[in-house]
Short mmCIF file of C-alpha atoms in Angstrom, two decimals:
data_model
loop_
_atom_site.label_atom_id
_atom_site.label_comp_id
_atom_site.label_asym_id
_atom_site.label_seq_id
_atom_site.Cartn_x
_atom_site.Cartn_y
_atom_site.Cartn_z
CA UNK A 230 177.29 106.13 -100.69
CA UNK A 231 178.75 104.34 -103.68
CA UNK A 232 176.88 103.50 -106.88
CA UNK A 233 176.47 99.85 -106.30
CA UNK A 234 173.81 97.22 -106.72
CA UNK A 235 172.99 94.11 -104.31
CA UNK A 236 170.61 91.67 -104.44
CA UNK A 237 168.00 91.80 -101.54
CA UNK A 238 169.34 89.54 -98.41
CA UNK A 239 167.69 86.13 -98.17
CA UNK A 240 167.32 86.81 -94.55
CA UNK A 241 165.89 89.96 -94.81
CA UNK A 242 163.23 88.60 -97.00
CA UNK A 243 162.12 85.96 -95.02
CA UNK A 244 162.02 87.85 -91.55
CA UNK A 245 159.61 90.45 -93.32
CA UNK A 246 157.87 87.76 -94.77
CA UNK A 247 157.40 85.78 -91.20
CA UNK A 248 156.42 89.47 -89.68
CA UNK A 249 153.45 90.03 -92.13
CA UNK A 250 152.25 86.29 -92.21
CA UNK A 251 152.47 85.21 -88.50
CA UNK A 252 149.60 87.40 -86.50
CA UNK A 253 151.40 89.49 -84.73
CA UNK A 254 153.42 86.78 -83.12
CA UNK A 255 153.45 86.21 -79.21
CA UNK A 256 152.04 88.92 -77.94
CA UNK A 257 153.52 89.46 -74.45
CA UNK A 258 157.08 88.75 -76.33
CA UNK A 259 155.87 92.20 -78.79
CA UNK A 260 154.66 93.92 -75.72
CA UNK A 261 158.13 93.13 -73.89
CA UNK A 262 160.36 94.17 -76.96
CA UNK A 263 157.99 97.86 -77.34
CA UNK A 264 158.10 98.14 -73.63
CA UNK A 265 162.13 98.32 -73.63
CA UNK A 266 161.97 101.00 -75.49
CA UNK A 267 160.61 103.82 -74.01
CA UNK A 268 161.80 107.43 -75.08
CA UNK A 269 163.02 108.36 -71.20
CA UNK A 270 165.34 105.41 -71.94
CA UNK A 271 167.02 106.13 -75.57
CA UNK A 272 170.54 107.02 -74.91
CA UNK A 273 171.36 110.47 -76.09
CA UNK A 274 173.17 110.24 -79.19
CA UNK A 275 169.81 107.75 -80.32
CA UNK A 276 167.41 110.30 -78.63
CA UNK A 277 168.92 113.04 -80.94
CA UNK A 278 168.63 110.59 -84.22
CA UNK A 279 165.36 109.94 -83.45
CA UNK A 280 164.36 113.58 -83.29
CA UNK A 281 166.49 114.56 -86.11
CA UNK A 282 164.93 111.70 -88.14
CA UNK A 283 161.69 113.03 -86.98
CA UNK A 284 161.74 116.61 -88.22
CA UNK A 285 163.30 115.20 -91.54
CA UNK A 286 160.61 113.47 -92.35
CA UNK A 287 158.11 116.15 -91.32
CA UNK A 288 160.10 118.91 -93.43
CA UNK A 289 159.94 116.48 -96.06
CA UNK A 290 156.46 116.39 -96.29
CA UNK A 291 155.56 120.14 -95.41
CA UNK A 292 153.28 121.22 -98.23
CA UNK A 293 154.54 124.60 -98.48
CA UNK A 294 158.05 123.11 -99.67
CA UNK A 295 156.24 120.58 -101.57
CA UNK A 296 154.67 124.02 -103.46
CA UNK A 297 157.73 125.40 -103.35
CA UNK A 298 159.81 122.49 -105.29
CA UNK A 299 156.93 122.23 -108.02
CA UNK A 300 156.86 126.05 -108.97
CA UNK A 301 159.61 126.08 -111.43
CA UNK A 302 159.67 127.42 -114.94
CA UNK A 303 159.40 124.45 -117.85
CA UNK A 304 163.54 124.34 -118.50
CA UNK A 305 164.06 124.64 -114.98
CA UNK A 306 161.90 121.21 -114.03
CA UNK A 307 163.63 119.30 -116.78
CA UNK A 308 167.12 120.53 -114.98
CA UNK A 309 166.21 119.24 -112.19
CA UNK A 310 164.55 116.42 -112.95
CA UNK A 311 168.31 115.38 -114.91
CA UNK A 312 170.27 116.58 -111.48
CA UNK A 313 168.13 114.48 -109.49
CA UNK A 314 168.68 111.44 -112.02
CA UNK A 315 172.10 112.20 -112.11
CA UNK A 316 172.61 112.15 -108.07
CA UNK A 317 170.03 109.10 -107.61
CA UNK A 318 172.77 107.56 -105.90
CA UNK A 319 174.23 110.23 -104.05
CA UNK A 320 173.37 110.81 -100.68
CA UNK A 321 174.72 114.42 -100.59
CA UNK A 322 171.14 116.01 -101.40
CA UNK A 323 169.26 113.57 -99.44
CA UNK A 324 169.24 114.09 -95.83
CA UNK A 325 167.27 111.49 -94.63
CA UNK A 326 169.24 108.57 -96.25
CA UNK A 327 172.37 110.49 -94.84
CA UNK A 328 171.07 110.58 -91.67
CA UNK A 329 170.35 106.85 -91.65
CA UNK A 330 173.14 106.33 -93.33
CA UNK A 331 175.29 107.34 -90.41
CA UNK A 332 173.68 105.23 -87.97
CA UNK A 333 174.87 102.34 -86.32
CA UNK A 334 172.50 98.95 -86.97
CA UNK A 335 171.40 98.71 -83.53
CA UNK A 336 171.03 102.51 -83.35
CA UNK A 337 168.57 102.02 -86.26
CA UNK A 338 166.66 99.04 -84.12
CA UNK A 339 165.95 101.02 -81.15
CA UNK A 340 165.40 104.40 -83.32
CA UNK A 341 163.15 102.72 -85.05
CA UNK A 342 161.19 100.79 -82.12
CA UNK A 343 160.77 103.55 -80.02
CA UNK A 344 158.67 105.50 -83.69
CA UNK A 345 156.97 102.13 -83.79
CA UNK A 346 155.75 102.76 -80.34
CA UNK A 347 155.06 106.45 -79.96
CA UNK A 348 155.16 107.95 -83.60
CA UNK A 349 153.59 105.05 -85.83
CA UNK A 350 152.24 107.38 -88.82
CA UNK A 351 155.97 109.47 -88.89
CA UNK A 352 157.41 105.78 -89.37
CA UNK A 353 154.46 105.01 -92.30
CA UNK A 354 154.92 108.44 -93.82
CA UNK A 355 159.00 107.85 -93.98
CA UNK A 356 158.47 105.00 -95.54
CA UNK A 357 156.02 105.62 -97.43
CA UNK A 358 156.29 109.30 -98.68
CA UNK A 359 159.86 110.51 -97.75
CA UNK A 360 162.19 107.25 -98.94
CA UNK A 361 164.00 107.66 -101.76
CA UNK A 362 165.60 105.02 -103.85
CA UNK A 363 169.20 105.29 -102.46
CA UNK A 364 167.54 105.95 -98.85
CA UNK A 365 165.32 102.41 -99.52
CA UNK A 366 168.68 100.73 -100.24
CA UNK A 367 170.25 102.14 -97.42
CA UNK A 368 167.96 101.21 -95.15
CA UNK A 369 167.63 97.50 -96.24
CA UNK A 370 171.66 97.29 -96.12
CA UNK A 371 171.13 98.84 -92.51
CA UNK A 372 168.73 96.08 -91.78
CA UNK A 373 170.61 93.42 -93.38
CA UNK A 374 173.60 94.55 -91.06
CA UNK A 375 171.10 94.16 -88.05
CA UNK A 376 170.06 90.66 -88.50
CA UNK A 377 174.08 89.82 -88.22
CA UNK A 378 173.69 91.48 -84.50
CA UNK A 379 170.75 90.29 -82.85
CA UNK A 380 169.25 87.10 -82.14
CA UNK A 381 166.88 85.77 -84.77
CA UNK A 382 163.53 85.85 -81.91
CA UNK A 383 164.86 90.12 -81.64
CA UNK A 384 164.84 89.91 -85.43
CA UNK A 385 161.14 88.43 -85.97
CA UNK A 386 159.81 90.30 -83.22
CA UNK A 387 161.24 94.32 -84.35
CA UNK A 388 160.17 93.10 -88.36
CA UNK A 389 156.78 92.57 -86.79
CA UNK A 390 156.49 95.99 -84.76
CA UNK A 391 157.69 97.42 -87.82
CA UNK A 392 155.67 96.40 -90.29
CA UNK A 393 152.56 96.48 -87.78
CA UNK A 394 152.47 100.23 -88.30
CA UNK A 395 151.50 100.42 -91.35
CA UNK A 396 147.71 99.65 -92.40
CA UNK A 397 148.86 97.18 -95.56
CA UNK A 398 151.92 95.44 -94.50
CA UNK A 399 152.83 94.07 -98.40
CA UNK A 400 152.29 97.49 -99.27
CA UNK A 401 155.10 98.69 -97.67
CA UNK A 402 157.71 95.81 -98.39
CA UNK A 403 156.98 96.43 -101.74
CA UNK A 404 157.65 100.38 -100.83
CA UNK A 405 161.16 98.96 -99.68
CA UNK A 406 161.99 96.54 -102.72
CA UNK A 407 160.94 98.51 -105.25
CA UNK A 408 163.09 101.45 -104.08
CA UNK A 409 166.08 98.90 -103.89
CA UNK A 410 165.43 98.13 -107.66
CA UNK A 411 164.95 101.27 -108.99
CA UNK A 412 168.29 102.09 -107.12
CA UNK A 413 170.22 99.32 -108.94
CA UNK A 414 168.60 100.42 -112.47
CA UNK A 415 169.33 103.98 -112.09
CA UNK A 416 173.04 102.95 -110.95
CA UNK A 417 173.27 100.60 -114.02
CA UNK A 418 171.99 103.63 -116.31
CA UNK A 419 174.52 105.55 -114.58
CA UNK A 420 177.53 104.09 -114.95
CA UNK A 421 175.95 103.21 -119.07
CA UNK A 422 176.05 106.66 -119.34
CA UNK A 423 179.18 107.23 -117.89
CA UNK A 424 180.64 104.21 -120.30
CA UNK A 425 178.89 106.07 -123.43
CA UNK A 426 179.98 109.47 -122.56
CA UNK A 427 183.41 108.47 -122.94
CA UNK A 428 182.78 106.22 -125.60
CA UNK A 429 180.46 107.91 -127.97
CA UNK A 430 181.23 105.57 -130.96
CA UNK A 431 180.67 102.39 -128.53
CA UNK A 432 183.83 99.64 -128.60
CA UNK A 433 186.11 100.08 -131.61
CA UNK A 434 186.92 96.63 -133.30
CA UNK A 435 190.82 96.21 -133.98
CA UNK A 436 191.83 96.50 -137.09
CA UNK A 437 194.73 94.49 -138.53
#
């Protein structure tokens, strides 16, 4: 995963937007769309994503690792709160935006359908709890990538599954956005850094 910024997709916003404003939509169409995918159904490889995606999320929110990351000496916090700065846009620590990094787009649709429809609060709690900024970017790219596969009705019904997990709706689009924009400042502070590291004394004018 690269240190780049983008601006959120038009599309994107508007489908989430439609999902959280419209009711629920048609019904039966929802009921349809959930009812395709059932878990006995999931091809393997997106079986095994799902349950790797799964456990990721439930390791990442085990309390006794939580207890485990916060019990750290003073200087050994601040470390790690500059490595973790420092590798904001580096998947190599993260394993959940790896993992969803490595999925196809229409993996990611019927991955995350079939959580909508038999693990709701794992799909809240990833979003909610176990996102990080470069796994909220990835995710919205992966989305982004989806709309260009489906059919638009396939794209306002899975935004409106989605989002009709979680208990406040805005709440979690802003979960989503705000992890895109942190993303794109820490990459800008990176590569600033990066630029002033090598250039302690800033630009040099010319001198005749």
């Amino acid at each position: 995963m690269t240190c780049t910024t983008s601006q959120p997709n038009n599309a994107y916003r508007d489908h989430v937007h439609q999902g959280i404003s419209t009711n629920c939509g048609d019904r039966s169409s929802k009921d349809e769309l959930k009812s395709k995918v059932m878990l006995q159904d999931l091809e393997p490889c997106a079986s095994q994503s799902l349950s790797e995606l799964i456990s990721l999320v439930h390791n990442r929110l085990n309390p006794s690792k939580l207890t485990e990351s916060t019990d750290n000496s003073s200087a050994g916090e601040n470390d790690e709160t500059n490595k973790r700065k420092e590798d904001s846009c580096s998947t190599s620590d993260d394993p959940v935006a790896n993992l969803i990094l490595t999925l196809h787009p229409l993996r990611i649709h019927s991955v995350f359908l079939a959580m909508a429809n038999h693990f709701p609060r794992t799909l809240e709690a990833l979003v909610l709890h176990a996102l990080t900024p470069v796994g909220s970017e990835i995710l919205t790219r992966k989305f982004e990538e989806m709309d260009q596969l489906i059919s638009g009705d396939n794209q306002n019904q899975f935004y409106q599954i989605f989002y009709g997990v979680f208990d406040d709706q805005s709440a979690a689009m802003d979960v989503l956005l705000n992890g895109k924009e942190l993303f794109a400042r820490q990459a800008f502070e990176n590569v600033l850094g990066q630029y002033l590291g090598n250039n302690p004394d800033g630009p040099k004018q010319q001198t005749k």
